[in-house]
Coordinates of C-alpha atoms in Angstrom, one line a residue:
M896 CA 24.5 7.8 120.6
N897 CA 21.0 9.3 121.0
G898 CA 19.4 5.9 121.2
C899 CA 20.6 4.9 117.8
P900 CA 22.5 1.6 117.3
A901 CA 26.2 1.8 116.8
A902 CA 27.4 2.1 113.3
T903 CA 29.8 -0.3 111.8
K904 CA 32.8 0.0 109.4
F905 CA 33.6 -2.6 106.8
S906 CA 36.0 -2.9 103.8
S907 CA 34.5 -4.1 100.6
H908 CA 36.1 -6.1 97.7
R909 CA 39.0 -4.7 95.7
T910 CA 37.6 -3.8 92.4
N911 CA 38.3 -1.6 89.4
L912 CA 36.5 1.6 88.5
F913 CA 33.3 -0.3 87.6
G914 CA 33.2 -2.5 90.7
F915 CA 34.6 -5.6 89.0
T916 CA 37.4 -7.9 90.2
P917 CA 40.1 -8.3 87.5
I918 CA 39.9 -11.7 85.9
T919 CA 43.0 -13.9 85.4
T920 CA 43.0 -16.6 82.7
T921 CA 45.3 -19.5 82.7
T922 CA 46.2 -21.9 80.0
Q923 CA 48.5 -24.9 79.7
R924 CA 51.2 -22.8 78.0
K925 CA 53.3 -20.3 80.0
P926 CA 51.6 -16.9 79.7
L927 CA 53.3 -14.1 77.9
K928 CA 54.5 -11.3 80.1
L929 CA 54.2 -8.0 78.3
R930 CA 54.8 -4.5 79.6
A931 CA 52.4 -1.8 78.3
G932 CA 54.2 0.6 76.0
S933 CA 57.1 -1.8 75.2
S934 CA 58.7 -1.7 71.8
G935 CA 58.1 -5.4 71.3
T936 CA 61.5 -6.7 72.3
N937 CA 61.5 -8.5 75.6
R938 CA 62.7 -11.5 77.5
N939 CA 60.0 -13.8 76.0
D940 CA 61.0 -12.7 72.5
N941 CA 64.7 -13.4 73.2
K942 CA 64.0 -16.8 74.7
E943 CA 61.8 -17.8 71.8
K944 CA 64.6 -16.6 69.4
D945 CA 67.1 -18.9 71.2
N946 CA 64.8 -21.9 71.0
D947 CA 64.2 -21.3 67.3
S948 CA 68.0 -21.0 66.7
T949 CA 68.6 -24.4 68.4
S950 CA 66.1 -26.1 66.1
S951 CA 67.6 -24.5 62.9
K952 CA 69.6 -27.7 62.3
Q953 CA 66.3 -29.6 61.7
Q954 CA 64.3 -26.8 59.9
S955 CA 65.4 -23.9 57.7
L956 CA 64.0 -20.6 58.9
S957 CA 64.2 -17.1 57.4
L958 CA 65.2 -14.0 59.3
D959 CA 61.6 -12.7 59.1
D960 CA 60.3 -15.8 60.9
V961 CA 62.5 -15.2 63.9
N962 CA 62.2 -11.4 64.0
P963 CA 61.6 -10.7 67.8
V964 CA 59.8 -7.4 66.9
G965 CA 57.3 -9.3 64.7
L966 CA 56.8 -12.0 67.4
G967 CA 56.2 -9.4 70.0
R968 CA 53.6 -7.7 67.9
K969 CA 51.8 -10.9 67.1
S970 CA 51.8 -11.9 70.8
R971 CA 50.3 -8.6 71.8
Q972 CA 47.6 -8.9 69.2
I973 CA 46.6 -12.3 70.5
F974 CA 46.7 -11.0 74.1
D975 CA 44.7 -7.9 73.3
E976 CA 42.0 -9.8 71.5
V977 CA 41.5 -12.2 74.4
W978 CA 41.5 -9.3 76.9
R979 CA 38.9 -7.4 74.9
K980 CA 36.6 -10.4 75.1
F981 CA 36.9 -10.7 78.8
S982 CA 36.7 -7.0 79.6
G983 CA 33.8 -6.2 77.2
L984 CA 31.3 -6.8 80.0
G985 CA 32.9 -4.2 82.2
Q986 CA 33.0 -1.4 79.8
I987 CA 30.6 1.5 80.3
S988 CA 30.3 2.1 76.6
R989 CA 30.5 -0.6 74.0
T990 CA 30.9 -0.9 70.2
T991 CA 28.9 -3.3 68.0
R992 CA 30.1 -6.9 68.7
T993 CA 30.0 -9.9 66.4
D994 CA 27.8 -12.9 67.1
E995 CA 30.8 -14.8 68.3
M996 CA 31.6 -12.2 70.9
E997 CA 28.0 -12.2 72.1
A998 CA 28.1 -16.0 72.4
L999 CA 31.3 -15.7 74.4
D1000 CA 29.7 -13.1 76.7
A1001 CA 26.8 -15.4 77.4
L1002 CA 29.2 -18.3 78.1
L1003 CA 31.3 -16.2 80.5
I1004 CA 28.3 -15.0 82.4
R1005 CA 26.4 -18.2 82.8
E1006 CA 29.0 -21.0 83.1
G1007 CA 32.5 -19.8 82.1
P1008 CA 35.6 -18.6 84.0
M1009 CA 33.5 -16.0 85.9
C1010 CA 31.9 -18.7 88.0
E1011 CA 33.6 -17.2 91.1
F1012 CA 31.0 -14.4 90.8
V1013 CA 27.9 -16.6 90.4
I1014 CA 25.3 -16.5 93.2
P1015 CA 23.2 -19.6 93.8
G1016 CA 19.8 -19.1 92.4
A1017 CA 20.8 -16.1 90.3
Q1018 CA 20.1 -17.9 87.0
N1019 CA 16.4 -18.4 88.1
T1020 CA 16.1 -14.7 89.2
T1021 CA 15.1 -11.8 87.0
V1022 CA 15.9 -8.3 88.3
L1023 CA 14.2 -5.2 87.0
V1024 CA 16.6 -2.2 87.2
V1025 CA 14.8 1.2 87.1
G1026 CA 17.1 4.1 86.3
A1027 CA 19.4 1.8 84.4
T1028 CA 21.3 4.7 82.8
S1029 CA 22.0 6.5 86.0
R1030 CA 25.5 6.5 87.5
I1031 CA 24.6 3.7 89.9
G1032 CA 22.2 1.8 87.7
R1033 CA 24.6 1.2 84.8
I1034 CA 27.1 -0.4 87.3
V1035 CA 24.3 -2.4 89.0
I1036 CA 23.4 -4.0 85.6
R1037 CA 26.9 -5.2 85.0
K1038 CA 27.3 -6.5 88.5
L1039 CA 24.0 -8.4 88.2
M1040 CA 25.1 -9.9 84.8
L1041 CA 28.5 -11.0 86.2
R1042 CA 26.7 -12.9 88.9
G1043 CA 24.3 -14.7 86.5
Y1044 CA 21.1 -12.8 86.9
T1045 CA 18.6 -12.1 84.1
V1046 CA 18.3 -8.4 83.8
K1047 CA 15.5 -6.1 82.6
A1048 CA 15.9 -2.3 82.3
L1049 CA 13.2 0.3 82.3
L1050 CA 14.2 3.3 80.2
R1051 CA 12.1 6.4 79.8
N1052 CA 13.3 7.2 76.2
A1053 CA 14.3 5.0 73.3
D1054 CA 17.5 6.9 73.0
Q1055 CA 19.9 4.8 70.8
Q1056 CA 23.0 6.0 72.6
A1057 CA 21.5 5.0 76.0
I1058 CA 20.5 1.6 74.6
D1059 CA 24.0 1.0 73.1
N1060 CA 25.5 1.7 76.5
L1061 CA 23.8 -1.4 77.9
P1062 CA 24.9 -5.0 77.3
R1063 CA 22.9 -6.6 74.5
S1064 CA 21.6 -9.4 76.8
V1065 CA 19.6 -6.9 78.8
E1066 CA 15.9 -6.8 78.1
I1067 CA 14.9 -3.2 77.6
V1068 CA 11.4 -1.9 78.3
I1069 CA 10.6 1.7 77.2
G1070 CA 8.2 3.5 79.6
D1071 CA 7.8 6.0 82.3
V1072 CA 7.7 5.2 86.0
G1073 CA 4.6 7.5 86.3
D1074 CA 2.7 5.4 83.7
P1075 CA 1.0 2.3 85.3
A1076 CA 0.5 0.6 81.9
T1077 CA 4.2 0.5 81.0
V1078 CA 5.2 -0.2 84.6
M1079 CA 3.0 -3.3 84.6
A1080 CA 4.7 -4.5 81.4
A1081 CA 8.1 -3.9 83.0
V1082 CA 7.5 -6.0 86.2
E1083 CA 6.2 -8.9 84.1
G1084 CA 8.4 -11.9 84.8
C1085 CA 10.5 -10.2 87.4
N1086 CA 11.4 -11.6 90.9
K1087 CA 13.1 -8.5 92.4
I1088 CA 13.5 -4.8 91.7
I1089 CA 16.4 -2.3 92.2
Y1090 CA 15.2 1.3 91.9
C1091 CA 18.0 3.7 91.1
A1092 CA 16.0 6.4 89.3
T1093 CA 16.0 10.0 90.5
A1094 CA 14.5 13.2 89.1
R1095 CA 16.8 15.2 86.9
S1096 CA 15.4 18.5 88.0
S1097 CA 14.2 20.2 91.1
I1098 CA 10.8 20.9 89.6
T1099 CA 8.2 19.7 92.1
G1100 CA 6.3 17.8 89.4
D1101 CA 9.4 15.8 88.4
L1102 CA 10.3 15.0 92.0
F1103 CA 6.8 13.8 92.7
R1104 CA 6.6 11.7 89.5
V1105 CA 9.9 9.9 89.9
D1106 CA 10.9 9.8 93.6
H1107 CA 7.4 9.5 95.1
Q1108 CA 4.7 8.4 92.6
G1109 CA 7.1 6.2 90.6
V1110 CA 8.0 4.1 93.7
S1111 CA 4.3 3.9 94.6
I1112 CA 3.1 2.8 91.2
L1113 CA 5.9 0.3 90.8
T1114 CA 5.3 -1.4 94.2
K1115 CA 1.6 -1.7 93.4
A1116 CA 2.2 -3.1 90.0
F1117 CA 4.7 -5.6 91.5
Q1118 CA 2.1 -6.7 94.1
D1119 CA -0.6 -7.0 91.5
Y1120 CA 1.7 -9.2 89.4
N1121 CA 2.5 -11.4 92.4
N1122 CA -1.2 -11.8 93.1
K1123 CA -1.8 -12.7 89.5
L1124 CA 0.8 -15.5 89.6
A1125 CA -0.7 -16.7 92.9
Q1126 CA -4.2 -16.9 91.5
L1127 CA -2.9 -19.0 88.6
R1128 CA -1.6 -21.4 91.2
A1129 CA -5.0 -21.3 93.0
G1130 CA -3.5 -19.5 96.0
K1131 CA -2.6 -16.1 97.3
S1132 CA 0.7 -14.2 96.9
S1133 CA 3.0 -14.7 99.9
K1134 CA 4.0 -11.1 99.5
S1135 CA 0.5 -9.7 100.1
K1136 CA -0.6 -8.3 103.5
L1137 CA -3.4 -10.0 105.3
L1138 CA -6.3 -7.7 106.1
I1139 CA -7.4 -8.1 109.7
A1140 CA -9.7 -5.1 110.0
K1141 CA -10.7 -2.3 107.7
F1142 CA -12.9 0.5 109.0
K1143 CA -14.9 1.8 106.0
S1144 CA -18.5 1.7 107.2
P1145 CA -20.5 1.6 110.4
S1146 CA -20.8 -2.2 110.1
S1147 CA -17.0 -2.6 110.2
L1148 CA -17.2 -1.6 113.9
T1149 CA -19.2 -4.7 114.8
G1150 CA -17.4 -6.9 117.3
W1151 CA -15.2 -4.2 118.8
E1152 CA -15.7 -3.8 122.5
V1153 CA -14.8 -0.7 124.6
R1154 CA -13.7 -1.5 128.1
Q1155 CA -12.4 0.3 131.2
G1156 CA -10.0 -0.8 133.9
T1157 CA -7.4 0.2 136.5
Y1158 CA -4.1 -1.1 137.8
F1159 CA -4.9 -0.4 141.4
Q1160 CA -7.1 -2.2 144.0
D1161 CA -10.7 -1.0 144.5
A1162 CA -9.9 0.9 147.7
V1163 CA -7.3 3.0 145.9
V1164 CA -9.5 3.5 142.9
S1165 CA -12.3 5.0 144.9
K1166 CA -9.9 7.4 146.5
Y1167 CA -8.5 8.7 143.2
D1168 CA -11.5 8.1 141.0
A1169 CA -11.9 11.3 138.9
G1170 CA -13.8 9.6 136.0
M1171 CA -13.0 8.1 132.7
D1172 CA -14.9 7.4 129.5
A1173 CA -14.3 6.2 125.9
K1174 CA -16.3 5.5 122.8
F1175 CA -15.8 3.9 119.4
E1176 CA -18.0 5.4 116.6
F1177 CA -18.2 6.0 112.9
T1178 CA -18.4 9.7 112.2
D1179 CA -20.2 11.6 109.5
E1180 CA -16.8 12.3 107.8
G1181 CA -16.5 8.5 107.2
E1182 CA -13.9 7.8 109.9
A1183 CA -13.8 5.3 112.7
V1184 CA -12.7 7.1 115.8
F1185 CA -11.7 5.7 119.2
S1186 CA -11.8 8.7 121.7
G1187 CA -12.2 9.6 125.3
Y1188 CA -10.4 10.6 128.5
V1189 CA -8.9 9.0 131.7
F1190 CA -8.7 11.1 134.8
T1191 CA -8.7 8.2 137.3
R1192 CA -5.3 7.5 138.7
G1193 CA -4.0 4.2 137.4
G1194 CA -6.9 3.9 135.0
Y1195 CA -7.0 2.9 131.4
V1196 CA -9.5 2.4 128.5
E1197 CA -9.2 -0.1 125.7
L1198 CA -10.7 -1.2 122.4
S1199 CA -10.7 -5.0 121.9
K1200 CA -11.9 -7.6 119.4
K1201 CA -11.6 -11.4 118.9
L1202 CA -9.9 -12.0 115.6
S1203 CA -11.6 -13.8 112.8
L1204 CA -9.1 -14.8 110.1
P1205 CA -9.9 -16.3 106.7
L1206 CA -10.1 -20.0 106.6
G1207 CA -6.6 -21.6 106.4
Y1208 CA -4.8 -18.4 107.5
T1209 CA -2.8 -18.1 110.7
L1210 CA -0.6 -15.2 111.9
D1211 CA 2.5 -17.4 112.1
R1212 CA 2.9 -16.9 108.4
Y1213 CA 3.4 -13.2 109.0
E1214 CA 6.1 -11.2 110.7
G1215 CA 4.2 -8.4 112.3
L1216 CA 1.3 -5.9 112.1
V1217 CA 0.9 -2.6 110.4
L1218 CA -1.7 -0.1 111.5
S1219 CA -2.9 2.9 109.5
V1220 CA -4.0 5.4 112.1
G1221 CA -4.6 9.1 112.6
G1222 CA -3.5 10.2 116.1
N1223 CA -2.9 13.4 118.0
G1224 CA 0.6 12.3 119.1
R1225 CA -0.5 10.0 121.9
S1226 CA 1.1 6.7 122.6
Y1227 CA -0.9 3.4 123.0
V1228 CA -0.3 -0.1 124.1
L1229 CA -1.0 -2.9 121.6
I1230 CA -1.9 -6.1 123.4
L1231 CA -2.1 -9.6 121.8
E1232 CA -3.8 -12.4 123.7
A1233 CA -2.5 -15.9 122.7
G1234 CA -3.5 -19.4 123.7
P1235 CA -6.1 -22.1 123.0
S1236 CA -9.2 -20.4 121.6
A1237 CA -11.4 -23.1 123.2
D1238 CA -10.0 -22.3 126.7
T1239 CA -9.2 -18.6 127.1
S1240 CA -8.3 -19.1 130.7
Q1241 CA -5.0 -20.5 129.5
S1242 CA -4.2 -17.4 127.4
K1243 CA -1.1 -15.3 127.8
L1244 CA -0.9 -11.5 127.3
Y1245 CA 1.8 -9.8 125.2
F1246 CA 2.3 -6.1 124.7
S1247 CA 4.2 -3.6 122.6
R1248 CA 4.0 0.3 122.7
I1249 CA 3.3 2.4 119.7
T1250 CA 3.5 6.2 119.2
T1251 CA 1.3 8.1 116.8
K1252 CA 1.9 11.4 115.0
V1253 CA -0.4 14.4 114.3
G1254 CA -2.2 13.3 111.2
F1255 CA -2.3 9.8 109.6
C1256 CA 0.7 7.5 109.8
R1257 CA 1.5 3.9 109.4
V1258 CA 2.9 2.0 112.4
R1259 CA 4.7 -1.3 111.9
I1260 CA 5.0 -3.6 114.9
P1261 CA 7.0 -6.8 114.4
F1262 CA 5.8 -9.8 116.4
S1263 CA 9.4 -10.0 117.8
S1264 CA 8.8 -6.7 119.6
F1265 CA 5.9 -8.0 121.8
R1266 CA 6.9 -8.8 125.4
A1267 CA 5.1 -11.1 127.8
V1268 CA 3.1 -9.3 130.6
Q1269 CA 4.3 -12.1 132.9
P1270 CA 8.1 -12.5 132.7
D1271 CA 7.9 -16.3 133.1
D1272 CA 5.6 -16.8 130.1
P1273 CA 7.1 -18.1 126.9
P1274 CA 7.7 -15.9 123.9
L1275 CA 4.8 -14.9 121.7
D1276 CA 3.6 -17.6 119.2
P1277 CA 1.7 -15.8 116.5
F1278 CA -0.1 -19.0 115.6
L1279 CA -2.0 -18.9 118.9
V1280 CA -3.1 -15.2 118.8
H1281 CA -6.9 -14.8 119.0
T1282 CA -7.6 -11.3 120.4
L1283 CA -6.2 -7.9 119.7
T1284 CA -6.5 -4.9 122.0
I1285 CA -5.6 -1.2 121.7
R1286 CA -5.2 0.4 125.2
F1287 CA -4.8 4.1 126.2
E1288 CA -3.3 5.0 129.6
P1289 CA -2.4 8.6 130.7
R1290 CA 1.0 7.6 132.1
R1291 CA 4.1 7.9 129.8
Q1292 CA 2.3 10.4 127.5
R1293 CA 4.5 13.2 126.1
P1294 CA 3.4 16.6 124.8
T1295 CA 3.3 16.8 121.0
E1296 CA 5.2 19.6 119.1
G1297 CA 3.2 22.7 118.7
P1298 CA 2.8 26.3 119.8
V1299 CA 4.2 26.8 123.4
E1300 CA 1.0 28.6 124.5
T1301 CA -1.1 25.6 123.4
K1302 CA -2.2 23.7 126.5
Q1303 CA -2.4 20.0 126.0
D1304 CA -4.4 17.6 128.2
L1305 CA -2.4 14.4 128.1
R1306 CA -5.3 12.5 129.7
S1307 CA -7.6 12.8 126.7
F1308 CA -7.1 11.0 123.3
K1309 CA -8.5 10.6 119.8
L1310 CA -7.4 7.8 117.6
K1311 CA -8.7 7.4 114.0
L1312 CA -8.4 3.9 112.6
E1313 CA -8.2 3.1 108.9
Y1314 CA -7.0 -0.5 108.8
I1315 CA -5.0 -3.2 110.6
K1316 CA -3.0 -5.7 108.5
A1317 CA -0.5 -8.4 109.0
L1318 CA 2.9 -8.1 107.2
P1319 CA 4.0 -11.1 105.2
T1320 CA 7.1 -12.9 106.4
G1321 CA 10.1 -13.6 104.2
Q1322 CA 13.9 -14.1 104.2
E1323 CA 14.9 -11.9 101.3
T1324 CA 14.4 -8.4 100.0
D1325 CA 12.0 -7.9 97.1
F1326 CA 12.7 -4.2 96.4
V1327 CA 15.9 -2.3 96.8
L1328 CA 15.4 1.5 96.8
V1329 CA 18.4 3.9 96.4
S1330 CA 17.4 7.1 98.3
C1331 CA 19.7 9.9 99.6
T1332 CA 20.7 11.5 102.8
G1333 CA 20.4 15.1 101.4
L1334 CA 24.2 15.7 101.6
G1335 CA 25.6 17.0 98.4
V1336 CA 22.2 18.4 97.3
E1337 CA 22.0 22.1 96.8
P1338 CA 20.6 23.8 99.9
S1339 CA 18.0 25.6 97.8
R1340 CA 16.4 22.3 96.7
R1341 CA 17.4 20.0 99.5
E1342 CA 14.1 20.2 101.3
Q1343 CA 12.1 19.5 98.2
V1344 CA 14.2 16.5 97.2
L1345 CA 14.1 15.0 100.7
K1346 CA 10.4 15.4 100.9
A1347 CA 9.9 13.5 97.7
K1348 CA 12.4 10.8 98.6
R1349 CA 10.9 10.2 102.1
A1350 CA 7.4 10.0 100.6
G1351 CA 8.7 7.3 98.2
E1352 CA 10.3 5.4 101.1
D1353 CA 7.0 5.5 103.0
S1354 CA 5.0 4.1 100.1
L1355 CA 7.5 1.3 99.8
R1356 CA 7.2 0.4 103.5
R1357 CA 3.4 0.4 103.3
S1358 CA 3.5 -2.0 100.3
G1359 CA 4.1 -5.1 102.3
L1360 CA 7.1 -6.0 100.1
G1361 CA 10.4 -6.9 101.7
Y1362 CA 12.5 -3.8 101.2
T1363 CA 16.0 -2.4 101.6
I1364 CA 16.4 1.4 101.5
V1365 CA 19.9 2.6 100.9
R1366 CA 20.7 6.2 101.6
P1367 CA 24.3 6.9 100.3
G1368 CA 26.3 10.0 101.0
P1369 CA 27.3 12.3 98.1
L1370 CA 28.2 10.0 95.1
K1371 CA 31.8 9.9 93.8
E1372 CA 33.2 8.7 90.5
E1373 CA 36.0 6.6 91.8
P1374 CA 36.9 2.9 92.2
G1375 CA 34.9 0.9 94.6
G1376 CA 36.2 -1.5 97.3
Q1377 CA 39.2 0.8 98.2
R1378 CA 37.9 2.2 101.4
A1379 CA 36.1 1.0 104.5
L1380 CA 32.4 1.7 104.7
I1381 CA 30.3 3.0 107.6
F1382 CA 26.6 1.9 108.0
D1383 CA 24.4 4.0 110.3
Q1384 CA 20.9 5.1 111.1
G1385 CA 20.0 8.6 112.4
N1386 CA 21.3 11.1 109.7
R1387 CA 24.8 11.3 111.2
I1388 CA 27.1 10.5 108.3
S1389 CA 29.0 13.3 106.6
Q1390 CA 31.2 11.7 103.8
G1391 CA 30.6 10.5 100.3
I1392 CA 30.8 7.1 98.7
S1393 CA 31.6 5.8 95.2
C1394 CA 28.8 4.7 92.8
A1395 CA 30.5 1.3 92.5
D1396 CA 30.2 0.6 96.3
V1397 CA 26.6 1.6 96.3
A1398 CA 25.9 -0.7 93.4
D1399 CA 27.7 -3.5 95.2
I1400 CA 25.5 -2.9 98.3
C1401 CA 22.3 -3.1 96.2
V1402 CA 23.3 -6.4 94.6
K1403 CA 24.4 -7.9 97.9
A1404 CA 21.1 -6.9 99.6
L1405 CA 19.0 -9.0 97.2
H1406 CA 19.7 -12.2 99.1
D1407 CA 20.8 -11.0 102.6
S1408 CA 18.2 -11.7 105.2
T1409 CA 19.7 -9.0 107.5
A1410 CA 18.9 -6.4 104.9
R1411 CA 15.2 -7.1 104.7
N1412 CA 13.0 -4.3 105.9
K1413 CA 15.8 -2.0 106.9
S1414 CA 16.7 1.6 106.0
F1415 CA 20.3 2.8 106.5
D1416 CA 22.8 5.4 105.6
V1417 CA 26.2 4.5 104.2
C1418 CA 29.4 6.4 103.4
Y1419 CA 33.1 6.1 103.5
E1420 CA 35.0 5.8 106.8
Y1421 CA 36.0 9.1 108.4
V1422 CA 37.5 10.4 111.7
A1423 CA 34.9 12.2 113.8
E1424 CA 35.8 15.4 115.6
Q1425 CA 37.3 15.0 119.0
G1426 CA 34.5 14.6 121.6
R1427 CA 32.0 13.7 118.9
E1428 CA 32.9 10.1 118.2
L1429 CA 29.6 8.5 117.2
Y1430 CA 30.9 5.2 115.6
E1431 CA 32.0 1.9 116.9
L1432 CA 34.3 0.8 114.1
V1433 CA 34.5 -3.0 113.6
A1434 CA 37.4 -4.2 111.5
H1435 CA 36.4 -6.7 108.8
L1436 CA 38.3 -7.7 105.7
P1437 CA 35.8 -9.5 103.4
D1438 CA 36.6 -11.7 100.5
K1439 CA 34.5 -13.3 97.7
A1440 CA 33.4 -16.1 100.1
N1441 CA 31.5 -13.8 102.6
N1442 CA 29.2 -10.9 102.6
Y1443 CA 30.1 -7.8 104.6
L1444 CA 26.5 -6.7 104.8
T1445 CA 25.5 -9.4 107.2
P1446 CA 27.6 -8.2 110.2
A1447 CA 27.2 -4.6 109.1
L1448 CA 23.4 -4.5 109.2
S1449 CA 22.8 -7.0 112.0
V1450 CA 23.3 -4.3 114.6
L1451 CA 20.9 -1.9 112.9
E1452 CA 17.2 -1.6 113.7
K1453 CA 14.6 -3.3 111.6
N1454 CA 11.3 -1.8 110.2
T1455 CA 12.7 1.7 110.5

């Protein structure tokens, strides 16, 4: 399994080509049963003819009035008219509808017979769909509308055909994801975002603008909008990160203390004392650097500071920490000290290990990953955290990738610090991003596409928004809900998936707490080669009353 959690298999709802469950209407009368392609004469027609003939003693009827062919045609006309009204929402393309039909659409969506689709709170939620004319986006829009959401769509061009292909109740914003001004207008009034856009060419500029820069601009605009709303309420957005430390000047290093220590007793230290040293300084290049070496056996060096949070803020309102650091591949121990600030002797220590990469990277550490140094101590309570420490120790270091002839001294380190922030907590996803696994992409452009997609994913993770990143296999134009799905992490899937199933996953992820801050691959069930079985298949037959994402994603890692 290579350390990856077991993937799971689930069956989704039975739906038609567009991901909708067929709707059955009932009336007080016995419904007509018509077979497509019939000539008009059927059992219903014959029964009605018999009934009319028995009442001929009371009323005189002409032959035309009881003509079974005519009755069959009229009944089909009535049935077809009703069915067109019900199925109009599920059509990919539409014709101009009358005002009466639009009123019926609104009634069906909000409070009519489609109430079995309605999600609690959907009527108070506005979702922005980016890439609304894509294969997945156009199905996402209709699924959202069927469940009672208010939908906005961001379109790049005011193409009349593209506009006509969307339901009339969708609010359309014309603009480019690479233009901050139009993006800001698009996020106005929105509560959640589903990003289905993808570059239509393999030109590097297009890939960067849509798959990378577009996601980055949209997340920033959404955060700015949330902050604007919070300021109107004389508060601060609950979706914003809390700045704990930002290293941008020599004065920002004030309060940080460099310390040395050892895990052994003094007698052992003196025997194996080969020296250790560390420093924390602001360089001429404008970088805060924690560097040094540890040659003493069992020794360590650390950088520590007592936290000073803004008035009224405590870390229990946040779910973890994010560090922007530039490392040389070394691993570090992040230590939180928690307890009464007035009596530090009662404090408990909690630790979590982090690994850096060559160059700058963002490291997310949820509070749930911290473990007590003393096994008998209670779990970490973020409310009581008062001191943060970054420790380097030579043990458990691993060589970084590089030329074989390059000699690496694992007892030295150099860590550049940009900022430390707290990630906001939350139960639901704010931003759903449809990415890709690379399967189905032409080999000549696969590397470019994946590079842009991964950069977009990284910008979303850094934003502080609650996110869900869906990486489907090659997309197929076929009905959704017909085959079991496999959810996995680790780039191991090999099959495709229908656009309708991907759209259903995106919509379900909006209110599923297990989907928050997770990235995963998804495809159709398949049989692995003998000896290479990677999946633990869990049978599950969902219906409209449950959500197959909850058990599917609960076994997958968070903050990936």
